[in-house]
XYZ file of C-alpha atoms in Angstrom:
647
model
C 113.406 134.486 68.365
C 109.988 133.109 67.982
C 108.690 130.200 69.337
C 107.128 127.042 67.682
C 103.859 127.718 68.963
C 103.971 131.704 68.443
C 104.478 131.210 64.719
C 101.609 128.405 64.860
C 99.271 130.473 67.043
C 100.156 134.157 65.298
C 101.370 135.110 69.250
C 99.037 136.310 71.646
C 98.697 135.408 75.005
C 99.315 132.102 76.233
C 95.982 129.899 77.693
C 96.344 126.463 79.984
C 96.315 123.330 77.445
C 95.855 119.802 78.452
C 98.532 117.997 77.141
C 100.244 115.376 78.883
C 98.966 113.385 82.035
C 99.937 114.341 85.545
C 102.785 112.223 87.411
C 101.109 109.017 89.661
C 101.274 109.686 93.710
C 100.051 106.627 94.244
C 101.499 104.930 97.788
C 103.395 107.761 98.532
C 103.587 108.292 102.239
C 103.031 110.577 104.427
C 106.562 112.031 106.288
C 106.759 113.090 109.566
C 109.212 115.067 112.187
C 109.474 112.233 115.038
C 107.769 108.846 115.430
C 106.006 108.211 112.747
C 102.830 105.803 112.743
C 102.415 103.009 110.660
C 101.436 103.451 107.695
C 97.533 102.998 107.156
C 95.834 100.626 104.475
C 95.845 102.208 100.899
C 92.259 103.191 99.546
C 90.070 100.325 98.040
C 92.306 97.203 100.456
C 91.460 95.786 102.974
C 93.544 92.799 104.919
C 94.400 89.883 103.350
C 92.186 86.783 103.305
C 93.725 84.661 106.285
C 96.867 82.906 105.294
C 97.487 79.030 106.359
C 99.826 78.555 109.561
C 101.158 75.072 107.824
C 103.662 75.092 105.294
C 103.106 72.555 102.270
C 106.440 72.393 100.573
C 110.125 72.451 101.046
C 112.677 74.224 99.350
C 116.143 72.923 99.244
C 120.054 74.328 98.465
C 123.396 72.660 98.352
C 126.900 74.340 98.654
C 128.731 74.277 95.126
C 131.141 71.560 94.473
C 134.597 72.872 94.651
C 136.288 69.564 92.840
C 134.564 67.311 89.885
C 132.930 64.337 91.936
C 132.589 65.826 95.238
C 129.539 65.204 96.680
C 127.444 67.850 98.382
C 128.583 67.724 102.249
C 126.210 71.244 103.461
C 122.815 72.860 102.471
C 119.868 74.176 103.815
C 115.938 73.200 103.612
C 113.641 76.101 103.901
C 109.750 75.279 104.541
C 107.383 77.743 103.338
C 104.147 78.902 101.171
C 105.834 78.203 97.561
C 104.270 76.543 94.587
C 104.670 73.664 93.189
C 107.256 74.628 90.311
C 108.902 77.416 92.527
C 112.298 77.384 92.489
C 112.250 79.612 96.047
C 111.039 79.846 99.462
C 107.738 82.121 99.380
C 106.447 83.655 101.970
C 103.867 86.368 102.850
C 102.700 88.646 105.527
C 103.870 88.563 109.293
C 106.151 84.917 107.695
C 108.491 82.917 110.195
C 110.868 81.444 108.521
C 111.357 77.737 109.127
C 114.122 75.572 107.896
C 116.783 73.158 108.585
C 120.409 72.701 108.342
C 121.982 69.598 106.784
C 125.563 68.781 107.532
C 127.260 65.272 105.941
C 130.794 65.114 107.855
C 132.855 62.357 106.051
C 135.976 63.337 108.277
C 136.593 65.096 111.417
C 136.462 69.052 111.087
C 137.693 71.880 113.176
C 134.180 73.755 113.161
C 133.674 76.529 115.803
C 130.085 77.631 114.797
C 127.080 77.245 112.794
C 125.094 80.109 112.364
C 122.200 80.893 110.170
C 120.769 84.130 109.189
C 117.990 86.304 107.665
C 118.415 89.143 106.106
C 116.113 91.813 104.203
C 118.086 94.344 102.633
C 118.733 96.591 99.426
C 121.416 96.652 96.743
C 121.450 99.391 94.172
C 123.434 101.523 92.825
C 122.117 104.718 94.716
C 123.207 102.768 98.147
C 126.129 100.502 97.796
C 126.637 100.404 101.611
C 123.567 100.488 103.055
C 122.949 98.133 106.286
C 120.597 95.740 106.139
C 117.049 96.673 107.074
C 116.179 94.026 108.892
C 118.889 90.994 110.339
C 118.177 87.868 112.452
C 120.400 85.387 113.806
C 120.128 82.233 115.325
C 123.619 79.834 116.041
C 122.338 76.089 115.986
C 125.391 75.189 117.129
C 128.805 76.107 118.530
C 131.311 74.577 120.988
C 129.560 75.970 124.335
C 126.607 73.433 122.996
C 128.642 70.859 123.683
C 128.550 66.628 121.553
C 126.358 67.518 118.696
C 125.722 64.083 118.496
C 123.880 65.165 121.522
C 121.728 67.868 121.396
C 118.425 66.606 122.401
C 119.678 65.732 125.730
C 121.188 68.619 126.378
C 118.223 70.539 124.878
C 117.365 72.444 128.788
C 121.101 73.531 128.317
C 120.466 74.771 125.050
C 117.551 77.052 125.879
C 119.400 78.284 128.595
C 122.557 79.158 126.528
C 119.584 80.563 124.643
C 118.200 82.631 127.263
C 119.929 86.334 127.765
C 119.870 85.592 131.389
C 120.672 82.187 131.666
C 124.210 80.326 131.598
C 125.540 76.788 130.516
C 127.982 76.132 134.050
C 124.391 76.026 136.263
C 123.594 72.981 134.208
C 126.060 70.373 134.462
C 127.359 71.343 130.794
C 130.361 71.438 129.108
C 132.150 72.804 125.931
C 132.647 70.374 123.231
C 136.586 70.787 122.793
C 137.261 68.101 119.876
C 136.706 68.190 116.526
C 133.536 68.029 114.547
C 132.400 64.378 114.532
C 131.613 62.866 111.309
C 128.133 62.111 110.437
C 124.903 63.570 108.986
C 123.798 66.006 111.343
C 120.567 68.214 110.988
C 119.790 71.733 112.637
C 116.135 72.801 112.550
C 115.753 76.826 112.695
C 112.582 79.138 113.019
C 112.881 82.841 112.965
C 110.327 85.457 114.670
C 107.563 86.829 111.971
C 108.652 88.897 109.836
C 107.796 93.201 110.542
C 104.593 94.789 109.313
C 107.047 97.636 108.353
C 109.790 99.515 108.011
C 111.156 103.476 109.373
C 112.420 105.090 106.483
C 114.201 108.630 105.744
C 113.873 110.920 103.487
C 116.335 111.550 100.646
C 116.662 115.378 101.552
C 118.117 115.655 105.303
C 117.198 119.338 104.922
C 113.676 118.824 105.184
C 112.312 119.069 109.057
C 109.370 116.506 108.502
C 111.403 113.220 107.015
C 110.402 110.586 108.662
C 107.959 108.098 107.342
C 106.751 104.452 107.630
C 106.367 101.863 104.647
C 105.022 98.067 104.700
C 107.372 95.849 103.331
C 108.031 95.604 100.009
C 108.557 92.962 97.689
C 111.053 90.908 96.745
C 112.350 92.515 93.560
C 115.063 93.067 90.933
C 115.463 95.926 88.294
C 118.367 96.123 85.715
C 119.043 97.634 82.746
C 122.245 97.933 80.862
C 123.996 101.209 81.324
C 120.968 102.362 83.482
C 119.424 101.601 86.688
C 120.117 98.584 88.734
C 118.910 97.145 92.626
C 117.189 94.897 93.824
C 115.595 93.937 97.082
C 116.587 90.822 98.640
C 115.079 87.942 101.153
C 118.271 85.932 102.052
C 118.899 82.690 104.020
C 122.385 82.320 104.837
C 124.547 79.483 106.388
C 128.038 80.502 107.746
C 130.251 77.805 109.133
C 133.407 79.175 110.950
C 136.236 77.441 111.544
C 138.936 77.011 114.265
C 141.964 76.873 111.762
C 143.998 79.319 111.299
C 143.636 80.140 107.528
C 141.325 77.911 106.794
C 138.741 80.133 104.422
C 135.058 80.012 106.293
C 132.398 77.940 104.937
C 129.237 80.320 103.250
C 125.974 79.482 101.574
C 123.170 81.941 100.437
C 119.885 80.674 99.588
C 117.189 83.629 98.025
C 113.578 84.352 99.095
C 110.387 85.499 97.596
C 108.380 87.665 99.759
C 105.138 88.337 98.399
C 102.897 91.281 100.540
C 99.265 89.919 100.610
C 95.836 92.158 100.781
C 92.621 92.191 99.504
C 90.832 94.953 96.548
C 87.001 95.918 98.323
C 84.357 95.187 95.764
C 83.243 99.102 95.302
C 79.718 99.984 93.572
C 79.615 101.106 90.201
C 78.872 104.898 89.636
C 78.058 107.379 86.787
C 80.564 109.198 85.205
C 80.194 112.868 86.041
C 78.158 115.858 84.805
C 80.435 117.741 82.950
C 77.871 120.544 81.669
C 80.742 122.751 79.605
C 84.662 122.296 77.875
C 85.592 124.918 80.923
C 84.245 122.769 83.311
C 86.578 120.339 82.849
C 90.077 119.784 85.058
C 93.723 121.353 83.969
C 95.141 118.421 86.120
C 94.504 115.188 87.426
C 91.434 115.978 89.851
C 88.729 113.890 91.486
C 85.335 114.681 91.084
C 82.040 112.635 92.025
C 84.184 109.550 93.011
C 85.574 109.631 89.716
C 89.300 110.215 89.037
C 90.013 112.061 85.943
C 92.598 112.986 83.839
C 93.431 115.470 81.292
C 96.012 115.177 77.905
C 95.848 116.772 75.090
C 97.859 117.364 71.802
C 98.545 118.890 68.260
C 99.977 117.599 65.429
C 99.020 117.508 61.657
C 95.890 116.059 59.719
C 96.813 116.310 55.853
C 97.775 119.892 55.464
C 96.352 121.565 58.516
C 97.351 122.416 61.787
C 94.669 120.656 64.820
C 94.389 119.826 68.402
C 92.539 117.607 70.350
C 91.710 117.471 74.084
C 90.573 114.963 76.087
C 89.556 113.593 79.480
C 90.292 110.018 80.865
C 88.442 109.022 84.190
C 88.559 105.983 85.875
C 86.139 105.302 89.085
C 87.898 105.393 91.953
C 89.746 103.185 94.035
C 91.760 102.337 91.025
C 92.766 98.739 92.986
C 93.233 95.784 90.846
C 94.007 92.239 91.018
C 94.575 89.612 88.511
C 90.734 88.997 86.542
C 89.474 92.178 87.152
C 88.058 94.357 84.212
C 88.907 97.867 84.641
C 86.384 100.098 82.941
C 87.105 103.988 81.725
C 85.441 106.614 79.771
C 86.800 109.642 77.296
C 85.609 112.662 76.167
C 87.422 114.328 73.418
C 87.366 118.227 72.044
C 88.318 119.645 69.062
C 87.860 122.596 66.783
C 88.206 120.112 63.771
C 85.673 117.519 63.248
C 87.826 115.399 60.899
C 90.517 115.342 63.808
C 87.443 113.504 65.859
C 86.722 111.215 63.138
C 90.591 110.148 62.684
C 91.205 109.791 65.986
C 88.075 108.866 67.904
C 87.820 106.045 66.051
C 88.388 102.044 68.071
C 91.321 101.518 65.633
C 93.156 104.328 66.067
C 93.088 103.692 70.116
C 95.865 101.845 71.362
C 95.047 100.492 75.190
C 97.452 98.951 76.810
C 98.158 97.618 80.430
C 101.768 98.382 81.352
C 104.269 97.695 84.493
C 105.978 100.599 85.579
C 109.096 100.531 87.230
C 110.524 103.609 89.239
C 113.832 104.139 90.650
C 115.786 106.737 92.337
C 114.232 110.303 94.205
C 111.206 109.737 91.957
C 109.902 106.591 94.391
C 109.077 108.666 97.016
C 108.907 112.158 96.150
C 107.498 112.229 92.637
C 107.286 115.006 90.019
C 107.324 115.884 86.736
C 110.244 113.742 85.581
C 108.851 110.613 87.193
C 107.385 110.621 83.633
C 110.538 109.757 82.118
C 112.410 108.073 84.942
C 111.032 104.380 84.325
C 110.822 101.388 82.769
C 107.581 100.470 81.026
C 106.843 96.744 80.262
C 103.729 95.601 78.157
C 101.243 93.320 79.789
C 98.325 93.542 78.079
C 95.864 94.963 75.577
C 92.602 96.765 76.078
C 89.692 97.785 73.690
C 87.876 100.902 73.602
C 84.242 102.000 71.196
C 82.163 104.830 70.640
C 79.663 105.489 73.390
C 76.823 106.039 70.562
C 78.168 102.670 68.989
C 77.645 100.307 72.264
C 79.837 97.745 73.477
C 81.015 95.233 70.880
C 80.539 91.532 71.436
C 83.535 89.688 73.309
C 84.476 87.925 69.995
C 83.796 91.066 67.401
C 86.781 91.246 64.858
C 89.489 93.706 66.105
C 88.158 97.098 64.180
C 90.359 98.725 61.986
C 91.774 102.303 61.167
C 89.667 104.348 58.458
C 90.857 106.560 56.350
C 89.197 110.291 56.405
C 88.290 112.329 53.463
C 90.599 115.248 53.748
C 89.863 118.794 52.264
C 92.166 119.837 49.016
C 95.318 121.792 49.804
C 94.946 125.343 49.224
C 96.202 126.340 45.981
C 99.798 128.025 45.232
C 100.351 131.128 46.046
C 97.243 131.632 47.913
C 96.489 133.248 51.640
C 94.838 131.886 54.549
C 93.076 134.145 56.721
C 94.837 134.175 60.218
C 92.084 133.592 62.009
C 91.326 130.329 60.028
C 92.180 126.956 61.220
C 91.770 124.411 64.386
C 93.291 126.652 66.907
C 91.247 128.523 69.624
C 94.134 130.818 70.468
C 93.983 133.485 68.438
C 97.092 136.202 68.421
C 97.174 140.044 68.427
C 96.380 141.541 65.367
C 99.080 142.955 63.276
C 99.766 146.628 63.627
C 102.033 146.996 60.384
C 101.547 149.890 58.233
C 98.415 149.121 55.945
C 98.185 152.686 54.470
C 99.797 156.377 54.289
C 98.410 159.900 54.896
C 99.545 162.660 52.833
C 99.016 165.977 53.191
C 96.649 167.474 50.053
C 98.471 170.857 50.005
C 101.928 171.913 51.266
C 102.814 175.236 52.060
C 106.234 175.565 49.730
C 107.481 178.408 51.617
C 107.716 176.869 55.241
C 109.211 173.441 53.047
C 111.549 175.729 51.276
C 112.842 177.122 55.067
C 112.719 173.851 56.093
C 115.408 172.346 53.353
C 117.530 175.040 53.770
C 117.971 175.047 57.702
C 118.442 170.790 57.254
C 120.963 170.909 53.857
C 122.887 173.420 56.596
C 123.953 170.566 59.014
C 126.356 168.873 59.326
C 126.700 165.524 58.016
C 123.614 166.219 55.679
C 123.923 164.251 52.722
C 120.734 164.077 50.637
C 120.934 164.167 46.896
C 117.731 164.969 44.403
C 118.252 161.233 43.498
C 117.561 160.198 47.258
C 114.181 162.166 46.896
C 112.413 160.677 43.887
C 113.303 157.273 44.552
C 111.975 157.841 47.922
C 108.385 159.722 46.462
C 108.335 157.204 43.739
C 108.499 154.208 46.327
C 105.561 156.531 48.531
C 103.277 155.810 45.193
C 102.466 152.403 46.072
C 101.227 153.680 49.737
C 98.782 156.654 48.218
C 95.003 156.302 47.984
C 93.131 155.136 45.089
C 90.798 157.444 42.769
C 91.738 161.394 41.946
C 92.869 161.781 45.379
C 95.515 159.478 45.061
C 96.495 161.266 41.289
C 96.445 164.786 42.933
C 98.722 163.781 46.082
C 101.071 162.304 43.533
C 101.712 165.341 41.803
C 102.285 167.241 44.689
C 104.834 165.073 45.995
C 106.466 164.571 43.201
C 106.634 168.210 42.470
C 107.589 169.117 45.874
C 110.134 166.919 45.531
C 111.883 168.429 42.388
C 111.720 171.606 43.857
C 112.814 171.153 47.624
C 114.995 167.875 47.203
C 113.569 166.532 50.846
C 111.984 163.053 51.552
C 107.763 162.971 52.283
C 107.012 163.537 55.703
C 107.117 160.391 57.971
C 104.198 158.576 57.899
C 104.530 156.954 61.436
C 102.485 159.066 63.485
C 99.647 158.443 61.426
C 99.655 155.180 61.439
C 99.423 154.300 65.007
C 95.917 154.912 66.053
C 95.055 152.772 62.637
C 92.954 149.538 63.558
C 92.030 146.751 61.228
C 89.022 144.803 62.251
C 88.637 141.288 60.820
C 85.433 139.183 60.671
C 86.277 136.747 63.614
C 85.305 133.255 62.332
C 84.440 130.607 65.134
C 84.870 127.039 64.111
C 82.183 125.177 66.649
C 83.443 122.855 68.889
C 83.178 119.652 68.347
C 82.803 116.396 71.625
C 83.049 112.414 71.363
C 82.065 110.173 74.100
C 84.353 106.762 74.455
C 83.938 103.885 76.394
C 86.797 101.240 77.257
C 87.308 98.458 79.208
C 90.489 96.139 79.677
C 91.132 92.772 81.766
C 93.937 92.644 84.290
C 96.346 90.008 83.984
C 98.033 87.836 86.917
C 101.221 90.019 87.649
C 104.352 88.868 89.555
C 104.764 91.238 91.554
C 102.240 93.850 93.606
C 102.529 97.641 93.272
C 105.037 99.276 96.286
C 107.074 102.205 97.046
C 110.049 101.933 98.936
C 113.797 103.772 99.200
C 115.182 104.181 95.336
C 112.774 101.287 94.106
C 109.017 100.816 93.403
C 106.517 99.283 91.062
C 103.555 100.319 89.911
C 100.771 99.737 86.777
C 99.312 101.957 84.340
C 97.119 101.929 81.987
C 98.183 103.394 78.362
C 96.121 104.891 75.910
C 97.691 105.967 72.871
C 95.787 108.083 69.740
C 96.949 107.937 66.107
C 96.649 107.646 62.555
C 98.283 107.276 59.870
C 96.936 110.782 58.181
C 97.850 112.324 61.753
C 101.346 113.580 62.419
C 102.239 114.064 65.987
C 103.921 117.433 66.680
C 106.574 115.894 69.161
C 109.242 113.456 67.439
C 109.661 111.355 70.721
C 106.050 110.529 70.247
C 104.022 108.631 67.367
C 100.151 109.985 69.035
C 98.765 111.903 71.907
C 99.332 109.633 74.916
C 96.469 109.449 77.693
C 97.462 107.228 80.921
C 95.953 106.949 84.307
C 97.868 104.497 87.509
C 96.010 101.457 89.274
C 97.355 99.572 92.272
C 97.803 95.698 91.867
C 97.250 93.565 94.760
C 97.392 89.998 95.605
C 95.267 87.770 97.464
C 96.202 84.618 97.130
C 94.188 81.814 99.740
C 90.958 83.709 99.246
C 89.557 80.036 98.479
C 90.518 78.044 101.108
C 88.291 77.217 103.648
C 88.415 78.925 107.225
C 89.273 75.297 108.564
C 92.117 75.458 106.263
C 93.662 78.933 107.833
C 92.735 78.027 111.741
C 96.010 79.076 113.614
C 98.079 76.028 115.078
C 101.213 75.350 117.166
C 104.166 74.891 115.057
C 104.765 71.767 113.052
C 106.995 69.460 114.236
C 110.465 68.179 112.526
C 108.750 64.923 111.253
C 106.027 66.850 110.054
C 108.257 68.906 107.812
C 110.684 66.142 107.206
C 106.989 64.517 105.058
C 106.185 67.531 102.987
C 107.275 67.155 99.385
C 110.316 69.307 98.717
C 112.085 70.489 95.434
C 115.508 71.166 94.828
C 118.898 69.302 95.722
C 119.187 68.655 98.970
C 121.518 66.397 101.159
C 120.209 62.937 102.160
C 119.432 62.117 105.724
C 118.313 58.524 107.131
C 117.129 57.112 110.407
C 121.033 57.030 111.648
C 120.774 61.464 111.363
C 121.661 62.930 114.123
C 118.538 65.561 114.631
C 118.783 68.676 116.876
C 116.205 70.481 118.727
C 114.603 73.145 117.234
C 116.527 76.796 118.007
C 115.096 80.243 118.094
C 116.744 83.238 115.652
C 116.803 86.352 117.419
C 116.665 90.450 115.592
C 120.192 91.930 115.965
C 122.039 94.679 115.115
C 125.191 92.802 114.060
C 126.783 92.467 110.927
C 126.969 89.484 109.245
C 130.798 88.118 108.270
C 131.181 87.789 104.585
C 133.781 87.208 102.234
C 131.575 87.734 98.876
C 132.477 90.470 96.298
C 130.846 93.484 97.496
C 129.616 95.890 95.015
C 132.042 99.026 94.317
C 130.811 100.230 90.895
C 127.369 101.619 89.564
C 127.275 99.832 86.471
């Protein structure tokens, strides 16, 4: 069967085209066999602009109410880095988390221990029973702690309980064997700082180098219905376990935002590069005089005819963006048809767009060609692009709109186009079909005579005189023109009569028959296009980790409506090339503002402004010391629906 593009190129051989954009490798690491490093700075960043050792606002949870009219009797207040109308903790690089728990006993309680714990891990439906990968733990109070009505005196006991080599009998201390008291009780918490990354494996055990290193990624959550769905998850939990038998344990989950912080280095603008010739330019995404460009391409239909257009998109690299920034790119675009340039390279007919990408699955780390197609694009915001000749518009121009192009008339009924006609460059093989016949002037009737006889002697020969003329007379159409072509036809058709035999075959003469055309080369035909578009603030930065990541892009789309794009999952020939967002969010404080400091204090906290429903306290509160979480490898007790299903 023939092919789409054999019947629209007449065959031939095959030549590279630029058609659709190369997949982003953006953040992908490096993998190795054993230890790997961590994982170095991406191109164009640079650390963070310091971040503030004070927290300015507190965050607090309550447990639900399990009967109408109960009053909230346990939450959590968790100091940290958020905003003003956050509805979360938020924290950023290297962050300690820092918190309290608030306890309201209105009767006695058989409580054995009150643990709180922070956990980093991932949910998806690619690794329903993954471990967590990172946990921390720290028990602010259990029965070896003894009253916890008094905790601050026995605070030396505490840290030694604490302490891996210490013990509680050295100091005097006893186990608090009663039940709970009642009373408001509060249990400040701080955790180490948080990992500058994580060790992560490769999908494919097979491979011998899969080992790699990523920073930590953001706090993040991707579904779609009957698709993809994870998330990565900051948690604060609060488990209170009790000493009765059945009694269900007490637990409370509050989220976090975690927010990675660095900084985009101011690079110097540079030309866009010499590209002297249309071979000169890239088959795939290459960089080339600090300049990363891009090729696409496509075909489709312009009125009545058949075109194609080429381009190439380059953006100066590093393509690292935050929110403000104006990106600026440049085109160049090819074609055989001028009117395709005209159409198309017009501002109108060039959709810009800034897009979030989200990936999921193998793609993340170890894209290809699917990556493409594995995502979920969301608009952000809109970009402008204008011919280079043209200038840059002013900032408030009108938006300029699509003009239509004065096509050629269709050809008339009936009539042929040459083959080599048209927008294409590839031109096929010329056809080889049988354009003429040879004929032999004179015959020699005595070696045809011998001839019939020996072939009506055969077997299975079956000829009739009909058979002959119809084939001779059908031979007519094939003879030469002028007397030659008169004299042959009496000949056959005489020899025919007489010998009842077909013409000889006229195969052998027709192979070493060559038609030469008049090649016609359309000229090639360029447009220069500039484009610019502003970044907005995004809400989360670009990052590639296990199954999930996030990245930007920037979308340029070509069409018209006299253009007709060959592929139906398309409406125009779609140009894109990937930028890195980063945040850096207390590049205007001061540097007295970010000098490092001990920790605040509990009364210090206690005065920050905090958002959220909390459980009171007064000066009656009993307040414990201050206890240290710890890494560990063990698993935290839960009673919560785990996931068992993909969708």
């Amino acid at each position: 069967m023939m092919s789409f593009y054999s019947l629209v190129t007449m065959g031939g051989t095959r030549v590279p085209k630029r058609r659709r954009p190369d997949f982003s490798t953006l953040g992908v690491p490096h993998w190795y066999e054993s230890d790997p490093p961590s994982p170095p700075l991406m191109d164009g960043t640079e650390e963070s602009s310091p971040i503030p050792t004070y927290y300015n606002r507190g965050i607090s949870g309550t447990l639900h109410a399990r009967s109408a009219g109960e009053k909230p009797w346990l939450g959590v207040v968790i100091y940290s880095h958020a905003r003003p109308e956050s509805v979360m903790p938020m924290y950023h690089n290297a962050a300690k988390v820092l918190g309290e728990v608030r306890l309201k006993v209105a009767r006695k309680m058989k409580i054995r221990s009150i643990d709180v714990w922070v956990i980093i891990n991932t949910d998806s439906v690619l690794d329903l029973f993954s471990l967590p990968h990172l946990a921390m733990k720290a028990t602010v109070w259990n029965r070896a702690m003894g009253d916890p009505r008094r905790l601050k005196e026995n605070a030396q006991a505490v840290r030694a309980l604490m302490n891996e080599t210490g013990t509680t009998t050295e100091s005097g201390f006893h186990e608090w064997q009663g039940k709970f008291p009642k009373g408001t009780f509060v249990f400040p918490f701080a955790f180490p700082a948080f990992p500058a990354d994580f060790q992560i494996k490769h999908f494919d055990d097979t491979k011998k180098r899969n080992l790699s290193r990523v920073p930590l990624p953001p706090s993040h959550t991707i579904t779609m219905v009957t698709g993809f769905s994870g998330s990565i998850k900051y948690t604060v939990g609060v488990n209170i376990d009790y000493d009765k038998v059945g009694e269900p344990d007490e637990e409370f989950d509050m989220p976090m935002q975690y927010l990675p912080l660095s900084k985009r280095v101011v690079q110097e603008p540079t030309p866009f590069p010499y590209l002297p010739t249309r071979e000169d330019w890239p088959l795939r995404r290459e960089v080339i005089g600090g300049w990363q460009l891009t090729p696409f391409g496509g075909r489709g239909r312009l009125g009545e005819e058949m075109v194609e257009m080429e381009g190439i998109l380059g953006v100066q690299l590093p393509a690292v963006v935050t929110a403000g920034d104006v990106v600026q790119f440049s085109l160049l675009l090819w074609s055989k048809n001028e009117l395709t340039l005209e159409a198309l390279g017009q501002p109108g007919a060039v959709e810009v767009a800034f897009l979030s990408s989200d990936m999921f699955a193998a793609n993340v780390m170890h894209p290809r060609t699917s990556s493409r197609k594995d995502r979920y694009l969301g608009r952000l915001g809109y970009g402008r692009v204008w011919r280079t000749d043209d200038g840059r518009p002013d900032d408030e121009g009108p938006v300029p709109e699509i003009k239509m192009v004065q096509l050629p008339d269709p050809p008339a009924p009936g009539s042929v186009k040459h083959p080599q006609l048209g927008s294409h460059t590839v031109k096929g093989a010329q056809s080889k079909r049988m354009r003429e016949v040879w004929i032999a002037d004179t015959v020699n009737e005595d070696e045809q005579v011998a001839s019939t006889v020996q072939k009506g002697s055969e077997p299975g020969s079956s000829l009739s005189p009909d058979d002959g003329n119809a084939l001779s007379e059908h031979n007519v159409a094939f003879l030469p023109s002028g007397e030659d072509a008169e004299s042959n036809v009496e000949s056959t058709a005489a020899d025919s009569e007489a010998t009842t035999t077909r013409a000889p075959s006229p195969t052998p003469s027709t192979e070493e028959i060559e038609v030469d055309f008049e090649e016609i080369e359309e000229p090639d035909h360029f447009l220069r296009m500039d484009g610019e578009i502003k970044i907005p603030a995004c809400t989360h930065p670009s990052y590639r980790f296990p199954n999930m990541g996030r990245e930007y892009v920037v979308h340029l789309i070509f069409s018209h409506p006299q253009y007709m794009h060959i592929s139906p999952n398309a409406t125009g020939i779609l140009a894109e090339f990937p930028v890195w967002y980063v945040l850096d969010r207390f590049h205007y404080l001061p540097p007295s503002a970010t000098t490092p400091r001990s920790r605040q204090t509990w009364e210090q906290l206690n005065a920050l402004p905090r958002s959220g429903a909390e459980v009171p306290i007064d000066n009656k509160s009993f307040v414990a010391p201050f206890v240290e979480g710890v890494v560990t490898t063990e698993k935290r007790p839960t009673a919560k629906f785990t996931r068992y299903f993909a969708f």
